[in-house]
Amino acid sequence: MAIKLEKVVQGFYDFLEEGKIMGRRCPKCGAVEFPPVYACNSCGSLETEWCEISGKAKMHSIVMPAALSSKPEYRELGKYAYGEVELAEGARCNAVVRGISRKSRKELLERMPLDVHAAIYQRDGYKTVVFDLDEKYLG
Ligand SMILES: [Zn+2]
């Protein structure tokens, strides 16, 4: 990759190439940071370590992408939305969640928080993490 990445970020992408989705766990308080950062946001410890996340998460909000601002490289994701996702490990982040359309959004909002799970998505030249809506909501 052309851009110079922070070491912890580079590590995250290296693990994705191996098919592993990793966060950073704090050995002092047990908090997990995702996406990974060096310092623990819960207690401030700088000695966090890699841990593979389960991928299980709950989605707490749904934000539809604006049609005009929709990034072209996201087109092949199919139907998706943005939202706040809370991992089973406790970390919260904003993420892309596949399987949500403008049509299904209203019904899904009534079933919040939604069960989702992390997946590795191949972008142009590198991998990244997206989330998928659990199958029980589909169809
Ligand atoms: Zn901590």
XYZ file of N, CA and C and ligand atoms in Angstrom:
418
model
N 0.835 -1.195 0.000
C 0.000 0.000 0.000
C 0.874 1.251 0.000
N 0.457 2.233 -0.722
C 1.278 3.434 -0.891
C 1.334 4.276 0.383
N 0.195 4.369 1.052
C 0.210 5.218 2.246
C 0.888 4.501 3.405
N 1.638 5.273 4.183
C 2.336 4.711 5.332
C 1.334 4.562 6.471
N 1.231 3.363 6.973
C 0.249 3.113 8.007
C 0.914 3.003 9.372
N 0.170 3.395 10.372
C 0.614 3.168 11.731
C 0.839 1.664 11.893
N 1.822 1.290 12.692
C 2.184 -0.121 12.803
C 1.004 -1.003 13.228
N 0.232 -0.538 14.169
C -0.881 -1.353 14.648
C -1.926 -1.528 13.546
N -2.098 -0.504 12.723
C -3.049 -0.587 11.612
C -2.530 -1.566 10.558
N -1.218 -1.486 10.283
C -0.607 -2.418 9.339
C -0.793 -3.857 9.824
N -0.590 -4.073 11.123
C -0.778 -5.409 11.700
C -2.191 -5.912 11.483
N -3.147 -5.029 11.663
C -4.558 -5.363 11.473
C -4.797 -5.859 10.040
N -4.228 -5.139 9.055
C -4.417 -5.536 7.661
C -3.656 -6.824 7.324
N -2.489 -7.000 7.942
C -1.747 -8.251 7.736
C -2.563 -9.445 8.217
N -3.208 -9.303 9.375
C -4.042 -10.394 9.897
C -5.230 -10.660 8.975
N -5.801 -9.613 8.404
C -6.937 -9.795 7.484
C -6.527 -10.645 6.293
N -5.275 -10.438 5.818
C -4.778 -11.246 4.703
C -4.744 -12.723 5.082
N -4.553 -13.006 6.377
C -4.557 -14.394 6.870
C -5.970 -14.859 7.221
N -6.943 -13.998 7.005
C -8.319 -14.362 7.291
C -8.718 -14.193 8.744
N -7.940 -13.395 9.484
C -8.251 -13.195 10.903
C -8.652 -11.743 11.167
N -9.735 -11.592 11.924
C -10.170 -10.253 12.315
C -9.731 -10.033 13.762
N -8.822 -9.094 13.937
C -8.188 -8.918 15.240
C -8.520 -7.571 15.862
N -8.622 -7.592 17.194
C -8.701 -6.358 17.963
C -7.531 -6.332 18.918
N -7.494 -5.368 19.795
C -6.448 -5.296 20.811
C -7.114 -5.442 22.175
N -6.634 -6.420 22.952
C -7.202 -6.617 24.280
C -6.261 -6.020 25.325
N -6.857 -5.393 26.306
C -6.080 -4.836 27.409
C -5.939 -5.892 28.492
N -4.708 -6.316 28.823
C -4.547 -7.343 29.846
C -4.894 -6.839 31.247
N -4.898 -5.527 31.426
C -5.192 -4.979 32.755
C -6.672 -4.998 33.081
N -7.503 -4.524 32.153
C -8.932 -4.426 32.474
C -9.785 -5.315 31.575
N -9.193 -5.927 30.533
C -9.940 -6.860 29.707
C -10.711 -6.216 28.574
N -10.671 -4.894 28.478
C -11.400 -4.213 27.404
C -10.766 -4.546 26.050
N -11.610 -4.619 25.013
C -11.114 -4.892 23.664
C -11.346 -3.657 22.799
N -10.313 -3.238 22.086
C -10.428 -2.105 21.168
C -10.582 -2.614 19.740
N -11.584 -2.091 19.033
C -11.776 -2.419 17.633
C -12.415 -1.239 16.932
N -11.913 -0.792 15.805
C -10.641 -1.215 15.189
C -9.474 -0.980 16.149
N -8.418 -1.791 15.998
C -7.364 -1.788 17.006
C -6.598 -0.473 17.097
N -6.373 -0.065 18.329
C -5.473 1.048 18.635
C -4.570 0.570 19.764
N -3.440 1.222 19.915
C -2.487 0.779 20.933
C -3.001 0.942 22.364
N -3.534 2.117 22.652
C -3.895 2.408 24.037
C -5.295 1.913 24.350
N -5.491 1.470 25.591
C -6.807 1.052 26.050
C -7.626 2.289 26.366
N -8.793 2.416 25.736
C -9.634 3.589 25.987
C -10.353 3.505 27.321
N -10.378 2.326 27.930
C -11.086 2.174 29.195
C -10.221 2.563 30.380
N -8.950 2.125 30.399
C -8.112 2.409 31.571
C -6.833 3.148 31.210
N -6.576 3.363 29.925
C -5.399 4.137 29.540
C -4.123 3.329 29.431
N -4.183 2.019 29.694
C -2.986 1.195 29.596
C -2.449 1.182 28.167
N -1.132 1.175 28.037
C -0.520 1.162 26.704
C -0.091 -0.243 26.304
N -0.325 -1.217 27.189
C 0.160 -2.571 26.916
C -0.954 -3.488 26.456
N -1.564 -3.147 25.319
C -2.614 -4.016 24.803
C -1.996 -5.092 23.915
N -2.743 -6.176 23.704
C -2.220 -7.283 22.906
C -3.256 -7.722 21.874
N -2.784 -8.386 20.788
C -3.694 -8.841 19.746
C -4.636 -9.910 20.270
N -5.874 -9.883 19.843
C -6.795 -10.976 20.137
C -7.759 -11.086 18.964
N -8.100 -12.313 18.608
C -9.041 -12.513 17.506
C -10.447 -12.280 18.039
N -11.236 -11.492 17.309
C -12.595 -11.238 17.783
C -13.549 -12.304 17.243
N -14.659 -12.503 17.955
C -15.621 -13.529 17.550
C -16.343 -13.110 16.274
N -16.471 -11.810 16.063
C -17.204 -11.318 14.898
C -18.667 -11.084 15.186
N -19.141 -11.611 16.335
C -20.547 -11.377 16.682
C -20.715 -9.942 17.162
N -21.798 -9.317 16.724
C -22.005 -7.924 17.101
C -23.478 -7.562 17.016
N -23.822 -6.433 17.624
C -25.180 -5.903 17.534
C -25.135 -4.523 16.907
N -26.096 -4.295 16.015
C -26.160 -3.015 15.328
C -27.179 -2.128 16.030
N -26.751 -0.912 16.377
C -27.605 -0.029 17.182
C -28.225 1.125 16.415
N -27.753 1.391 15.241
C -28.347 2.468 14.454
C -28.187 2.152 12.973
N -29.097 2.690 12.169
C -29.024 2.473 10.718
C -28.995 3.833 10.027
N -27.952 4.067 9.271
C -27.848 5.297 8.485
C -27.699 4.890 7.023
N -28.713 5.228 6.210
C -28.631 4.875 4.797
C -27.637 5.793 4.098
N -26.848 5.229 3.196
C -25.937 6.087 2.439
C -26.738 7.010 1.520
N -26.353 8.265 1.462
C -27.010 9.186 0.545
C -26.701 8.756 -0.883
N -27.712 8.732 -1.731
C -27.540 8.229 -3.098
C -26.389 8.926 -3.818
N -26.305 10.238 -3.650
C -25.291 10.980 -4.389
C -23.889 10.798 -3.833
N -23.789 10.634 -2.514
C -22.455 10.521 -1.920
C -21.977 9.072 -1.883
N -22.832 8.140 -2.326
C -22.475 6.733 -2.306
C -21.176 6.502 -3.088
N -20.188 5.964 -2.395
C -18.891 5.790 -3.049
C -18.966 4.679 -4.099
N -18.433 4.945 -5.292
C -18.500 3.957 -6.383
C -17.882 2.618 -5.997
N -16.801 2.643 -5.213
C -16.146 1.382 -4.861
C -16.994 0.536 -3.912
N -18.055 1.130 -3.364
C -18.929 0.381 -2.476
C -20.083 -0.261 -3.244
N -20.180 0.052 -4.531
C -21.324 -0.395 -5.317
C -21.468 -1.915 -5.287
N -20.327 -2.620 -5.356
C -20.425 -4.081 -5.410
C -20.753 -4.720 -4.063
N -20.883 -3.903 -3.025
C -21.314 -4.424 -1.729
C -22.782 -4.831 -1.776
N -23.511 -4.339 -2.771
C -24.947 -4.586 -2.813
C -25.642 -3.633 -1.862
N -26.743 -4.093 -1.288
C -27.480 -3.254 -0.342
C -26.698 -3.156 0.952
N -26.520 -1.942 1.434
C -25.815 -1.794 2.704
C -26.221 -0.488 3.363
N -25.879 -0.399 4.633
C -26.100 0.842 5.376
C -24.922 1.029 6.318
N -24.833 2.206 6.890
C -23.853 2.435 7.941
C -24.561 2.316 9.282
N -23.795 2.031 10.305
C -24.419 2.023 11.611
C -23.422 1.821 12.711
N -23.892 2.091 13.946
C -23.035 1.834 15.086
C -23.159 0.366 15.464
N -22.010 -0.298 15.527
C -21.961 -1.728 15.795
C -21.232 -1.953 17.108
N -21.818 -2.802 17.954
C -21.189 -3.125 19.232
C -20.770 -4.592 19.220
N -19.479 -4.830 19.290
C -18.973 -6.202 19.272
C -19.342 -6.927 20.561
N -19.423 -8.264 20.471
C -19.665 -9.071 21.668
C -18.604 -8.781 22.712
N -17.395 -8.408 22.256
C -16.290 -8.103 23.167
C -16.433 -6.729 23.815
N -17.418 -5.949 23.367
C -17.682 -4.677 24.027
C -17.302 -3.439 23.239
N -16.403 -3.572 22.268
C -15.981 -2.393 21.505
C -17.111 -1.916 20.605
N -17.177 -0.607 20.403
C -18.162 -0.037 19.494
C -17.457 0.679 18.358
N -18.012 0.564 17.158
C -17.421 1.293 16.036
C -18.511 1.552 15.012
N -18.233 2.441 14.098
C -19.140 2.665 12.977
C -18.692 1.788 11.830
N -19.637 1.115 11.211
C -19.249 0.140 10.201
C -20.258 0.099 9.065
N -19.827 -0.535 7.970
C -20.715 -0.841 6.857
C -21.396 -2.171 7.168
N -22.717 -2.226 7.046
C -23.447 -3.470 7.277
C -24.211 -3.826 6.010
N -23.909 -5.021 5.467
C -24.567 -5.463 4.230
C -25.922 -6.091 4.531
N -26.805 -6.037 3.550
C -28.087 -6.721 3.674
C -29.232 -5.813 4.069
N -28.966 -4.505 4.187
C -30.007 -3.555 4.578
C -30.344 -2.668 3.384
N -31.625 -2.618 3.050
C -32.052 -1.767 1.945
C -32.988 -0.702 2.490
N -33.251 0.300 1.675
C -34.206 1.328 2.079
C -35.556 0.706 2.410
N -35.920 -0.332 1.662
C -37.209 -1.006 1.874
C -37.263 -1.702 3.223
N -36.185 -2.428 3.571
C -36.233 -3.252 4.778
C -35.913 -2.455 6.036
N -35.413 -1.230 5.863
C -34.943 -0.450 6.998
C -36.023 -0.258 8.077
N -37.237 0.099 7.640
C -38.294 0.413 8.605
C -38.600 -0.784 9.496
N -38.727 -1.946 8.872
C -39.017 -3.162 9.629
C -37.855 -3.506 10.552
N -36.645 -3.312 10.045
C -35.461 -3.634 10.843
C -35.338 -2.723 12.062
N -35.727 -1.472 11.905
C -35.634 -0.526 13.018
C -36.488 -0.980 14.200
N -37.563 -1.715 13.902
C -38.429 -2.202 14.967
C -37.831 -3.397 15.697
N -36.778 -3.959 15.130
C -36.170 -5.157 15.736
C -34.794 -4.865 16.316
N -34.474 -3.601 16.490
C -33.172 -3.208 17.001
C -32.966 -3.652 18.442
N -31.746 -3.916 18.924
C -30.544 -3.966 18.088
C -30.509 -5.224 17.230
N -29.914 -5.130 16.065
C -29.887 -6.242 15.116
C -28.632 -7.085 15.294
N -28.790 -8.397 15.162
C -27.626 -9.286 15.205
C -26.896 -9.212 13.863
N -25.613 -8.943 13.927
C -24.784 -8.895 12.724
C -23.492 -9.658 13.003
N -22.740 -9.952 11.941
C -21.459 -10.619 12.151
C -20.422 -10.074 11.164
N -19.212 -10.044 11.623
C -18.134 -9.458 10.826
C -17.740 -10.371 9.680
N -17.339 -9.767 8.568
C -16.850 -10.516 7.412
C -15.677 -9.756 6.805
N -14.801 -10.494 6.171
C -13.672 -9.861 5.504
C -14.058 -9.599 4.065
N -13.896 -8.357 3.643
C -14.323 -7.935 2.312
C -13.112 -7.510 1.503
N -12.981 -8.075 0.312
C -11.858 -7.760 -0.568
C -12.120 -6.462 -1.305
N -11.344 -5.448 -0.980
C -11.423 -4.192 -1.715
C -10.384 -4.237 -2.822
N -10.287 -3.143 -3.531
C -9.324 -3.060 -4.615
C -7.899 -3.053 -4.043
N -7.285 -4.219 -3.962
C -5.897 -4.292 -3.512
C -5.688 -4.594 -2.045
N -6.708 -4.541 -1.241
C -6.543 -4.887 0.169
C -7.873 -5.366 0.749
N -7.815 -5.909 1.935
C -9.023 -6.420 2.577
C -9.456 -5.481 3.690
N -10.739 -5.468 3.932
C -11.249 -4.652 5.022
C -12.382 -5.418 5.708
N -12.899 -4.864 6.783
C -13.948 -5.555 7.532
C -15.288 -4.865 7.320
N -16.281 -5.649 6.947
C -17.655 -5.164 6.896
C -18.473 -6.098 7.798
N -19.736 -5.769 7.991
C -20.597 -6.649 8.780
C -21.759 -7.103 7.905
N -22.273 -8.291 8.203
C -23.439 -8.816 7.492
C -24.589 -8.960 8.481
N -25.771 -8.589 8.013
C -26.984 -8.812 8.781
C -27.203 -10.321 8.918
N -27.598 -10.802 10.103
C -27.852 -12.228 10.268
C -28.974 -12.686 9.321
N -28.871 -13.956 8.910
C -29.797 -14.472 7.898
C -31.259 -14.460 8.329
N -31.504 -14.520 9.638
C -32.903 -14.558 10.104
C -33.696 -13.317 9.703
N -32.995 -12.223 9.376
C -33.691 -11.003 8.959
C -33.947 -10.973 7.455
N -33.307 -11.850 6.723
C -33.386 -11.777 5.258
C -34.549 -12.599 4.709
N -34.994 -12.233 3.506
C -36.048 -12.983 2.864
C -37.358 -12.521 3.413
Zn -7.644 -1.322 29.993
